[in-house]
XYZ file of C-alpha atoms in Angstrom:
691
model
C -74.611 35.902 35.681
C -72.738 32.230 36.879
C -75.415 29.559 36.747
C -74.440 28.647 40.802
C -77.444 30.572 42.834
C -74.429 31.040 45.651
C -71.847 32.922 43.797
C -75.479 35.021 42.022
C -76.904 35.895 45.867
C -72.950 37.019 46.330
C -72.760 39.036 42.880
C -76.323 40.648 43.456
C -74.961 41.982 46.623
C -71.605 43.597 44.991
C -74.543 45.409 42.379
C -76.626 46.155 45.053
C -73.727 48.444 47.200
C -72.135 49.580 44.369
C -74.828 51.123 43.198
C -75.400 52.981 46.432
C -72.439 54.219 46.420
C -73.408 56.201 43.037
C -76.931 57.094 44.208
C -78.672 54.526 42.567
C -82.084 53.054 44.218
C -82.187 49.377 42.477
C -85.915 48.401 41.842
C -85.578 44.584 42.106
C -83.729 41.687 39.705
C -85.863 40.086 36.884
C -84.368 36.569 35.723
C -85.387 36.540 31.983
C -87.488 33.647 30.606
C -85.419 31.840 27.947
C -85.675 28.664 25.597
C -82.927 26.200 26.199
C -84.324 23.695 23.359
C -82.554 26.750 20.200
C -79.923 25.823 20.734
C -77.905 22.616 19.554
C -75.237 22.817 20.701
C -73.834 20.464 23.813
C -71.026 22.378 24.920
C -72.420 25.991 24.167
C -75.483 24.255 26.448
C -73.805 23.840 29.130
C -71.996 27.254 29.243
C -74.930 28.720 29.252
C -75.032 31.601 31.517
C -78.268 33.188 34.103
C -79.585 36.025 32.180
C -81.337 38.542 34.418
C -82.689 41.624 34.130
C -81.649 44.512 36.681
C -83.884 48.273 37.361
C -82.786 51.043 38.943
C -84.759 53.966 39.319
C -83.598 57.858 38.527
C -84.172 58.901 41.215
C -82.753 62.404 41.047
C -84.988 63.111 38.086
C -81.195 63.373 35.744
C -80.900 64.598 32.343
C -80.649 61.862 30.145
C -76.613 62.318 29.199
C -76.357 62.795 32.645
C -78.114 59.766 34.594
C -76.676 57.142 31.129
C -72.649 58.732 32.055
C -73.924 57.850 35.617
C -74.438 54.441 34.597
C -72.059 54.426 33.180
C -69.751 55.086 35.548
C -71.716 52.890 37.864
C -71.086 49.906 35.616
C -67.348 50.106 35.049
C -67.711 50.050 39.189
C -69.355 47.175 39.642
C -66.911 45.014 36.842
C -64.335 46.814 38.837
C -65.290 45.523 42.202
C -65.919 42.359 40.668
C -62.006 41.822 39.154
C -61.096 42.261 43.214
C -63.112 39.895 44.407
C -60.962 36.388 44.478
C -64.113 33.978 45.421
C -66.622 35.956 41.901
C -63.816 37.238 39.817
C -63.038 33.595 37.607
C -67.372 33.621 37.556
C -69.161 34.362 33.822
C -70.235 37.186 35.041
C -70.718 40.273 32.601
C -72.995 43.418 32.226
C -74.616 43.136 28.514
C -76.432 47.038 29.272
C -76.958 49.346 32.101
C -78.757 52.687 29.839
C -81.848 53.600 30.154
C -82.066 53.825 26.564
C -80.829 51.188 25.305
C -81.616 47.240 26.012
C -79.168 44.415 24.526
C -79.572 40.341 24.088
C -77.548 38.155 22.632
C -76.709 35.359 22.311
C -73.995 32.726 21.335
C -76.827 31.273 18.842
C -77.786 30.808 15.590
C -79.386 35.017 14.855
C -82.636 34.032 13.414
C -83.626 32.119 16.575
C -82.621 34.848 18.595
C -85.992 36.191 19.491
C -87.510 31.995 19.716
C -84.687 31.935 22.648
C -85.192 34.854 24.168
C -89.052 35.273 25.088
C -89.003 38.439 25.782
C -88.782 39.831 22.071
C -91.736 37.101 21.273
C -94.092 39.416 23.629
C -97.006 41.611 21.983
C -96.370 44.374 24.538
C -92.678 44.567 23.616
C -92.295 48.236 21.404
C -88.619 49.412 20.233
C -88.132 52.719 17.670
C -85.092 50.832 16.606
C -83.551 48.259 16.860
C -79.475 47.398 15.697
C -79.670 43.337 14.856
C -75.639 41.591 13.998
C -75.021 38.087 13.636
C -70.490 37.662 13.718
C -69.013 34.530 13.560
C -65.551 34.845 15.212
C -62.021 35.595 13.343
C -59.957 36.405 16.176
C -61.500 35.541 19.545
C -62.992 31.944 20.742
C -66.628 32.164 20.665
C -67.901 33.313 23.861
C -71.330 34.833 25.532
C -69.971 37.407 26.105
C -68.190 38.176 22.801
C -71.119 37.991 20.323
C -72.686 41.494 19.271
C -74.211 43.967 19.043
C -71.907 45.959 21.842
C -72.916 48.705 23.744
C -73.098 51.746 21.457
C -72.031 50.175 18.359
C -72.729 47.173 15.871
C -69.345 46.829 13.689
C -69.110 44.560 10.367
C -65.380 44.042 9.530
C -62.136 43.833 10.870
C -59.980 46.653 13.298
C -55.899 45.882 11.575
C -54.619 48.204 13.791
C -55.985 46.796 16.952
C -52.173 46.742 18.807
C -51.993 49.815 17.791
C -54.667 51.578 18.828
C -54.828 49.481 22.227
C -51.710 50.256 23.101
C -52.120 54.194 22.512
C -54.990 54.074 24.307
C -52.878 52.745 27.329
C -50.631 54.632 26.882
C -52.900 57.615 26.983
C -54.834 56.382 30.220
C -52.271 58.387 32.595
C -53.120 61.296 31.642
C -56.542 60.713 31.594
C -59.644 63.039 33.470
C -62.246 64.876 32.879
C -65.222 67.339 35.864
C -67.793 64.727 34.592
C -66.188 61.440 36.068
C -64.733 62.917 38.835
C -62.279 60.251 40.932
C -64.588 57.784 39.326
C -61.333 57.940 36.183
C -59.991 56.090 38.187
C -62.962 53.189 37.539
C -62.704 53.359 33.713
C -59.052 51.643 33.478
C -58.179 49.985 31.635
C -60.736 51.522 28.673
C -59.861 48.167 26.724
C -60.106 44.999 28.053
C -57.029 42.785 26.792
C -60.013 39.235 26.642
C -62.581 41.913 24.322
C -62.995 40.978 20.380
C -61.596 44.354 17.903
C -65.052 45.361 17.571
C -65.628 45.469 21.441
C -62.385 47.283 22.086
C -62.928 49.854 19.620
C -66.662 49.569 21.463
C -64.850 50.466 24.605
C -63.340 54.001 23.364
C -66.447 53.881 21.656
C -68.376 55.245 25.026
C -65.646 56.510 26.749
C -65.880 59.407 24.269
C -69.348 59.859 24.621
C -69.643 59.330 27.900
C -67.219 61.606 28.759
C -68.750 65.215 26.182
C -68.688 64.633 22.808
C -71.192 63.310 19.928
C -71.590 60.581 18.305
C -71.648 62.189 14.976
C -68.009 63.679 16.828
C -66.551 60.189 17.825
C -67.198 57.959 14.777
C -65.370 60.404 13.255
C -62.950 61.496 15.220
C -62.085 56.716 16.092
C -62.889 56.793 12.413
C -62.360 59.258 10.482
C -61.984 60.386 6.743
C -58.898 60.946 4.447
C -57.954 64.723 4.421
C -54.732 64.451 1.696
C -54.415 67.266 -0.643
C -55.971 65.576 -3.480
C -59.589 65.753 -1.298
C -61.389 68.068 -2.380
C -62.910 69.487 0.992
C -63.729 72.667 3.336
C -61.173 74.245 5.658
C -62.779 73.413 8.081
C -62.647 69.727 7.666
C -59.006 69.308 6.537
C -58.474 71.505 9.810
C -60.610 68.540 12.479
C -59.400 65.774 11.400
C -56.000 67.368 11.010
C -56.072 68.439 14.512
C -57.586 64.362 15.453
C -54.625 62.958 13.394
C -52.395 64.350 16.099
C -54.912 63.199 19.334
C -55.850 60.197 18.632
C -54.963 56.949 15.735
C -57.246 56.233 13.257
C -59.318 52.737 13.275
C -58.192 51.472 10.761
C -59.530 48.199 8.805
C -62.065 47.123 6.370
C -65.321 47.685 8.525
C -69.666 49.489 8.504
C -70.539 50.691 11.563
C -73.668 51.565 12.807
C -73.390 53.559 16.668
C -76.359 54.925 18.538
C -77.012 56.154 21.938
C -80.940 55.534 22.080
C -81.397 59.013 20.646
C -79.825 58.896 17.531
C -78.636 56.380 14.790
C -76.259 56.493 12.869
C -73.750 54.097 10.193
C -70.487 54.572 8.131
C -68.262 52.838 6.177
C -64.295 52.497 6.382
C -62.169 55.241 4.531
C -61.559 52.399 1.816
C -64.972 51.150 2.129
C -64.116 47.734 1.762
C -67.235 46.490 3.328
C -71.377 47.022 1.430
C -73.880 49.326 2.987
C -77.349 49.822 1.499
C -79.791 51.792 2.695
C -83.880 51.536 2.007
C -86.148 55.032 3.085
C -89.790 54.225 3.347
C -92.708 56.784 2.147
C -94.591 55.666 6.083
C -90.827 56.440 7.643
C -88.769 53.563 8.038
C -85.481 53.418 7.392
C -83.710 50.243 6.830
C -79.450 49.518 6.406
C -77.957 46.748 5.601
C -74.699 45.141 4.331
C -77.347 44.233 1.267
C -80.457 45.085 -0.111
C -83.742 43.349 0.481
C -83.291 42.286 4.343
C -86.529 42.978 4.241
C -89.473 42.916 1.525
C -90.953 46.430 1.494
C -93.568 47.074 -1.420
C -92.095 48.753 -4.546
C -95.088 51.112 -4.172
C -94.298 52.293 -0.135
C -90.186 53.231 -0.808
C -88.730 56.492 -0.793
C -85.128 56.432 -1.918
C -82.931 53.289 -2.021
C -79.372 54.076 -1.744
C -76.196 52.916 -0.261
C -73.533 54.255 2.201
C -70.940 55.784 -0.117
C -67.339 55.711 0.674
C -66.643 58.468 3.754
C -69.908 59.411 3.541
C -72.198 59.173 7.072
C -76.394 58.303 7.396
C -77.597 59.626 11.048
C -80.876 59.532 11.668
C -82.395 61.084 14.778
C -85.883 60.111 16.986
C -86.566 63.520 18.170
C -86.585 65.446 15.498
C -87.817 62.333 13.256
C -85.493 62.811 9.990
C -82.826 62.539 8.082
C -79.717 64.104 8.837
C -77.663 64.864 6.016
C -73.807 63.582 5.638
C -72.607 67.569 5.525
C -75.485 68.743 8.051
C -74.234 66.148 10.931
C -70.377 66.881 10.339
C -70.625 70.521 9.648
C -72.575 70.789 13.010
C -69.005 68.916 14.309
C -65.848 70.928 12.181
C -67.438 74.029 13.325
C -68.140 73.685 16.833
C -64.358 74.769 17.754
C -61.972 76.522 16.353
C -59.483 74.067 14.785
C -58.137 75.954 11.798
C -57.075 78.745 14.170
C -55.493 76.409 16.581
C -53.228 74.816 14.029
C -52.428 77.480 12.583
C -51.098 78.972 16.066
C -49.936 74.909 17.853
C -48.871 73.030 14.455
C -45.006 73.100 14.402
C -43.479 71.451 10.597
C -39.874 70.941 9.531
C -40.136 74.025 8.116
C -40.865 76.235 10.404
C -37.356 74.727 12.265
C -34.091 76.679 11.763
C -30.526 75.228 10.521
C -27.858 76.016 13.682
C -25.534 76.079 11.941
C -24.154 74.816 8.022
C -24.236 70.677 7.873
C -20.977 69.103 7.084
C -20.945 66.442 4.633
C -20.102 62.498 5.688
C -16.463 61.908 6.625
C -16.340 59.197 4.170
C -12.538 58.496 5.388
C -14.131 56.380 8.384
C -18.103 54.824 6.273
C -16.308 52.074 5.728
C -14.421 51.099 9.545
C -18.332 51.827 10.445
C -19.985 49.044 7.784
C -17.887 47.155 9.104
C -19.234 47.903 12.613
C -23.159 48.076 11.203
C -22.207 44.662 8.884
C -22.720 46.816 5.466
C -21.534 44.272 3.439
C -20.373 45.119 0.124
C -23.262 43.408 -1.577
C -25.612 45.040 0.094
C -24.179 48.613 -0.699
C -25.090 46.850 -4.418
C -28.233 44.982 -3.903
C -30.188 47.177 -1.682
C -28.528 51.181 -1.660
C -27.694 51.267 -5.272
C -30.653 50.373 -7.191
C -33.119 52.212 -3.837
C -30.528 55.668 -4.873
C -30.852 54.781 -8.814
C -34.680 54.235 -9.104
C -36.378 55.356 -6.395
C -38.377 51.955 -5.663
C -37.544 48.313 -3.521
C -34.680 46.205 -5.520
C -36.786 43.051 -5.937
C -35.301 39.690 -6.898
C -37.398 36.600 -8.070
C -35.246 34.827 -6.308
C -35.840 32.453 -3.193
C -34.377 32.559 0.296
C -31.907 29.982 1.133
C -30.696 31.059 3.544
C -30.756 29.553 7.155
C -32.884 31.454 9.990
C -31.146 33.850 11.692
C -31.237 31.852 14.994
C -30.220 28.635 12.759
C -27.541 30.336 11.617
C -23.415 30.289 12.419
C -23.075 34.026 10.976
C -23.844 37.033 12.784
C -26.896 38.399 12.398
C -29.367 41.504 13.260
C -31.655 41.835 15.340
C -33.547 42.429 12.252
C -33.544 38.899 10.758
C -35.192 37.513 14.040
C -38.480 38.910 13.578
C -41.356 38.244 10.607
C -43.861 40.482 9.374
C -47.208 39.573 9.929
C -50.003 39.774 7.686
C -53.513 40.129 7.499
C -55.733 36.828 6.546
C -59.442 35.835 6.705
C -62.286 38.950 6.207
C -59.800 41.901 6.520
C -56.902 41.146 3.286
C -54.357 43.169 2.648
C -54.399 46.256 0.891
C -53.409 47.340 -2.891
C -51.000 50.358 -1.884
C -50.228 50.718 -5.613
C -54.494 51.664 -6.487
C -55.400 52.380 -3.213
C -52.147 55.054 -1.810
C -54.970 58.776 -1.825
C -56.454 57.338 1.100
C -52.852 55.766 2.337
C -50.888 58.880 4.893
C -47.327 58.535 6.176
C -47.837 61.429 8.471
C -46.465 61.494 11.801
C -46.375 63.207 14.804
C -43.840 63.773 17.324
C -43.720 65.635 21.179
C -46.033 65.078 24.218
C -50.175 63.298 24.807
C -51.984 65.080 26.418
C -55.106 63.630 27.592
C -57.713 63.031 24.738
C -61.029 64.067 26.934
C -60.342 67.785 26.563
C -60.499 69.782 23.684
C -57.339 72.503 23.246
C -54.751 73.681 21.274
C -52.605 72.349 23.378
C -53.227 69.282 21.818
C -51.876 70.443 18.739
C -48.167 71.831 20.064
C -46.430 68.597 17.982
C -43.640 68.568 15.081
C -45.931 67.341 12.172
C -43.663 65.143 9.463
C -44.991 64.361 6.994
C -43.073 60.604 6.424
C -40.535 58.969 8.920
C -37.313 59.475 7.927
C -35.330 61.511 8.410
C -32.030 63.282 7.187
C -29.025 64.356 8.984
C -30.974 68.518 8.433
C -34.145 66.937 9.803
C -32.014 65.523 12.817
C -29.785 68.803 13.178
C -33.151 70.994 13.413
C -35.392 68.484 16.110
C -32.248 68.581 18.589
C -31.958 72.295 18.600
C -34.907 73.292 18.105
C -36.441 76.407 19.792
C -40.092 76.002 20.454
C -41.331 75.082 24.135
C -43.151 71.436 22.478
C -40.111 70.413 21.025
C -37.412 69.770 23.918
C -34.269 66.802 22.575
C -32.432 64.814 24.738
C -29.511 62.399 23.289
C -29.294 58.995 24.994
C -26.466 57.158 23.374
C -27.566 53.025 22.940
C -24.433 52.428 23.646
C -22.565 49.719 25.620
C -19.670 49.582 27.689
C -16.697 46.421 26.863
C -13.626 47.360 27.702
C -13.271 43.937 29.406
C -14.581 42.098 26.338
C -12.445 43.658 23.907
C -8.992 42.567 25.129
C -9.735 38.938 25.638
C -8.972 36.832 22.410
C -12.117 34.787 23.975
C -14.858 36.241 24.432
C -17.028 34.439 27.514
C -20.508 34.421 26.861
C -21.385 35.431 29.755
C -19.444 38.252 30.391
C -20.736 40.087 26.912
C -23.942 39.925 28.105
C -23.714 40.796 31.264
C -21.874 44.154 29.502
C -24.970 44.370 27.330
C -27.440 43.903 30.055
C -25.558 47.143 31.987
C -25.420 49.100 29.802
C -29.595 48.574 28.149
C -30.239 49.443 31.992
C -27.985 52.485 32.378
C -30.416 53.583 28.704
C -33.936 52.911 30.550
C -33.090 54.732 33.178
C -31.187 58.183 31.243
C -34.505 57.613 29.116
C -36.619 57.504 31.953
C -34.519 60.554 33.731
C -34.521 62.448 30.875
C -38.516 61.766 29.937
C -38.848 63.693 34.055
C -36.509 66.151 32.746
C -39.195 67.364 30.599
C -38.319 65.689 27.032
C -40.761 65.839 24.990
C -38.263 63.925 22.141
C -36.046 60.367 22.647
C -33.344 60.706 20.305
C -31.913 57.234 20.789
C -28.195 57.013 18.616
C -25.423 55.203 17.666
C -23.173 57.160 16.528
C -20.721 58.640 18.967
C -18.583 54.437 19.284
C -15.536 54.133 19.827
C -12.693 51.726 21.044
C -14.755 50.823 24.014
C -18.095 51.200 23.482
C -20.210 49.037 20.884
C -23.527 50.166 20.285
C -26.549 48.026 21.499
C -28.883 47.175 18.949
C -30.860 49.539 17.459
C -33.857 47.769 17.506
C -33.359 45.931 20.844
C -32.635 49.749 22.413
C -36.064 51.011 21.008
C -38.481 48.239 22.406
C -36.468 47.762 25.517
C -37.333 51.843 25.921
C -40.681 51.845 24.300
C -42.468 49.414 27.215
C -39.605 50.258 30.410
C -42.281 54.058 29.603
C -44.819 52.211 29.100
C -44.311 50.277 32.463
C -43.729 53.054 34.400
C -46.369 55.169 32.909
C -44.161 57.594 31.244
C -44.163 56.714 27.379
C -47.555 59.779 26.793
C -44.582 62.578 27.333
C -42.553 61.639 24.827
C -41.708 60.545 21.033
C -39.203 57.709 19.950
C -36.286 58.812 17.238
C -33.448 56.005 15.763
C -30.609 57.755 15.000
C -28.888 54.503 13.800
C -26.175 53.315 11.496
C -27.904 49.498 11.306
C -31.444 50.186 9.796
C -31.032 50.611 5.767
C -34.313 48.890 4.348
C -38.162 48.762 4.086
C -38.202 46.190 6.584
C -35.985 46.787 9.124
C -36.948 50.884 8.733
C -40.606 49.327 9.431
C -39.543 47.111 12.836
C -38.029 49.777 13.819
C -42.015 51.636 14.049
C -43.573 49.029 14.635
C -41.619 48.847 18.132
C -42.059 52.536 19.169
C -39.474 54.858 16.992
C -42.163 57.445 15.482
C -39.519 58.161 13.078
C -36.034 57.104 11.602
C -32.500 58.485 10.783
C -30.970 55.829 8.789
C -26.893 57.644 9.327
C -25.193 55.009 7.565
C -26.773 54.384 4.483
C -27.819 58.585 3.967
C -24.179 58.172 4.338
C -22.796 55.715 1.853
C -26.001 57.003 -0.978
C -23.499 60.400 0.427
C -19.867 58.347 -0.844
C -21.780 56.262 -4.092
C -22.246 59.039 -4.981
C -18.754 61.319 -4.857
C -17.241 58.763 -6.874
C -18.970 59.240 -9.631
C -17.186 62.656 -11.906
C -19.072 65.806 -12.252
C -17.901 68.219 -14.540
C -18.721 71.013 -11.816
C -19.659 71.397 -7.940
C -23.263 72.071 -8.734
C -23.231 69.020 -10.724
C -22.819 66.943 -8.084
C -24.444 68.940 -5.616
C -27.770 68.042 -7.863
C -27.014 64.114 -8.096
C -26.686 63.890 -3.881
C -29.711 65.844 -3.552
C -30.874 63.415 -6.401
C -29.857 59.884 -4.480
C -30.812 61.246 -1.423
C -34.284 61.785 -2.289
C -34.954 58.726 -4.113
C -33.173 56.821 -1.473
C -35.526 58.103 1.458
C -39.109 57.948 -2.029
C -38.130 54.522 -1.461
C -38.136 53.728 1.681
C -41.265 55.235 1.632
C -43.161 53.817 -0.770
C -42.093 50.352 1.623
C -43.216 51.516 3.943
C -46.542 52.068 2.060
C -46.226 48.466 1.699
C -45.555 46.900 4.801
C -48.650 48.815 5.901
C -50.973 47.714 3.726
C -50.161 43.563 4.028
C -51.884 44.149 7.301
C -54.290 46.181 5.324
C -53.550 49.945 7.046
C -54.244 53.422 5.704
C -52.587 55.255 7.832
C -48.932 54.830 9.155
C -48.918 56.445 12.809
C -51.644 52.414 13.228
C -49.244 51.424 12.630
C -46.563 53.069 15.455
C -46.132 51.331 17.936
C -48.063 48.119 16.914
C -45.305 45.384 17.005
C -47.104 43.297 13.746
C -44.264 41.031 13.510
C -43.027 37.442 14.942
C -40.312 36.553 16.192
C -38.267 33.307 15.302
C -35.620 32.534 17.759
C -35.823 34.688 20.536
C -36.433 33.652 24.309
C -39.570 33.774 25.970
C -37.218 36.459 28.824
C -36.192 38.460 25.937
C -39.739 38.463 25.190
C -41.454 39.593 28.032
C -39.208 42.093 29.356
C -38.012 43.889 25.634
C -40.776 43.584 22.926
C -43.709 43.198 25.279
C -45.182 39.528 24.504
C -45.086 39.066 20.167
C -46.260 35.762 19.320
C -42.955 33.418 19.102
C -42.888 29.592 18.442
C -39.602 28.192 18.519
C -37.872 29.765 22.017
C -34.552 30.825 20.864
C -31.179 33.951 21.169
C -31.535 35.322 25.004
């Protein structure tokens, strides 16, 4: 609460009225006794809030889960009401917990002084059967009282490197949220994630929503921080199907993390898929379980130790207070994976490219127009020799030792691709990059295309998506998608072009005229995208192949990002996936940028045609040898892109490409504020620049 008494009184009034509206009886408020002398910092002491505890009855004698859900809705309703109050929304107000199972004490103080600061914790009558304690320092947010851990259902040691993507995807899925458990109160739960919260707070908010929405504690943890489930891992069919199904439903919250989670009845712990955080535990003979980042946090006599161990990668440890026992990883996961027929759902609803028929014989690329297209999309002879040739010959990105001595794109006097204005961000502080070679076993490039559904439901339709083993498409793959007859795959092609009729005859192109032409083309693209989605398209194919003497291509990065942002604003983004069919893309970073700004798959049309033409120039003894070499070189080029994408993800400490797509993990060097806000979702840019 704020220190101002009048503001506190108004806030208490709001809480009373909202709780009454939700049939909750407020018995009164209790001021929490604190010792301010434990705070050394003058600024922290000056900003210290007023602490109160509210006492609420359960008049209907509901079951614990139902009562907890009603308290959760009531808390979000109070927060919503305070946000709507212009006079109070700026006041320091934060509901730490509203639960019949857990009480949370948190503060912007040294961890060892928590019990001295809150006098409750020194009271001999204060007893509990479990405690979660976490001491953190702020790495990605400015320290504040309400951001101090622990959070409402989790304690999290580590970093969520995929936070941008996760937050964007949760926002995208809010439009479909519905549950009979919440009813019309579902609107109070939006937005699910606060833009002011830390990465741990965002994870906690989604964890809480899924648990209150009907999923068990273990189910939620497995869904948000899944195990790797590739073919190299030995696991049962049911478990693999569970993770496969949920991969289409929820992007992994990825990063180095040790997670403790509780609902008051159970408490559990797990590590991230790479096990990049330590976690040790001790079980005593008299029934005490101690789990912490290190061994020896409590001095336990050796004779009282029943078992010591470490939490291993991809393993979960759960203590059940009602059954008074430890539940093993196998038992708690089996209870989840066999609860629904996930293998049957995947078999019935899943779609792969192998399931789609090629509608017609693919005609080879037209090499006669190749040079004109290379001019059009800015592929130079030097790029062909230094980028495309090494990729098609060695299945690797070209590696050079020279530094970059060319000017920044925004300062260059030569025409530049829009891709060149962006630089990738990278993991730092406590969340380091990972090694894509050593960590390749737990990395994945699998993506899903199609409509996303209500994440609070579980049914077979969630998996009615097109599953791609990687996001790089060939011409045959694109044709299969375009002409697919499956109900779940309805594609629509949209030209990302703009009319240059009024520009091509002019000796000097006037910037304002050119800008107006591009703006009209972009506006038309957004209208078409929205219209196609409303007509039922689940896959939008944005293409620049239909260029002619009066139509020039809109930069593919601008087109993809603009469509992505437009559909997000219209609450339509969950209804479709985006494929970029473009002649601009030829290297890894350009492919990664399209994925980061909203595309789920990319067809590097001109690069593949160039590889085809380069191979055709060679001499072969027969047609079979020529066809084999063409297939080999195209495969090598795609493999090089795949390896490069894994390296790109690993720089951010991300293991799963699905948790990279749409995350916008780039910063601009030379974009204007107008361009960023309208079409690039507010990405960082420390300079001004082009419109």
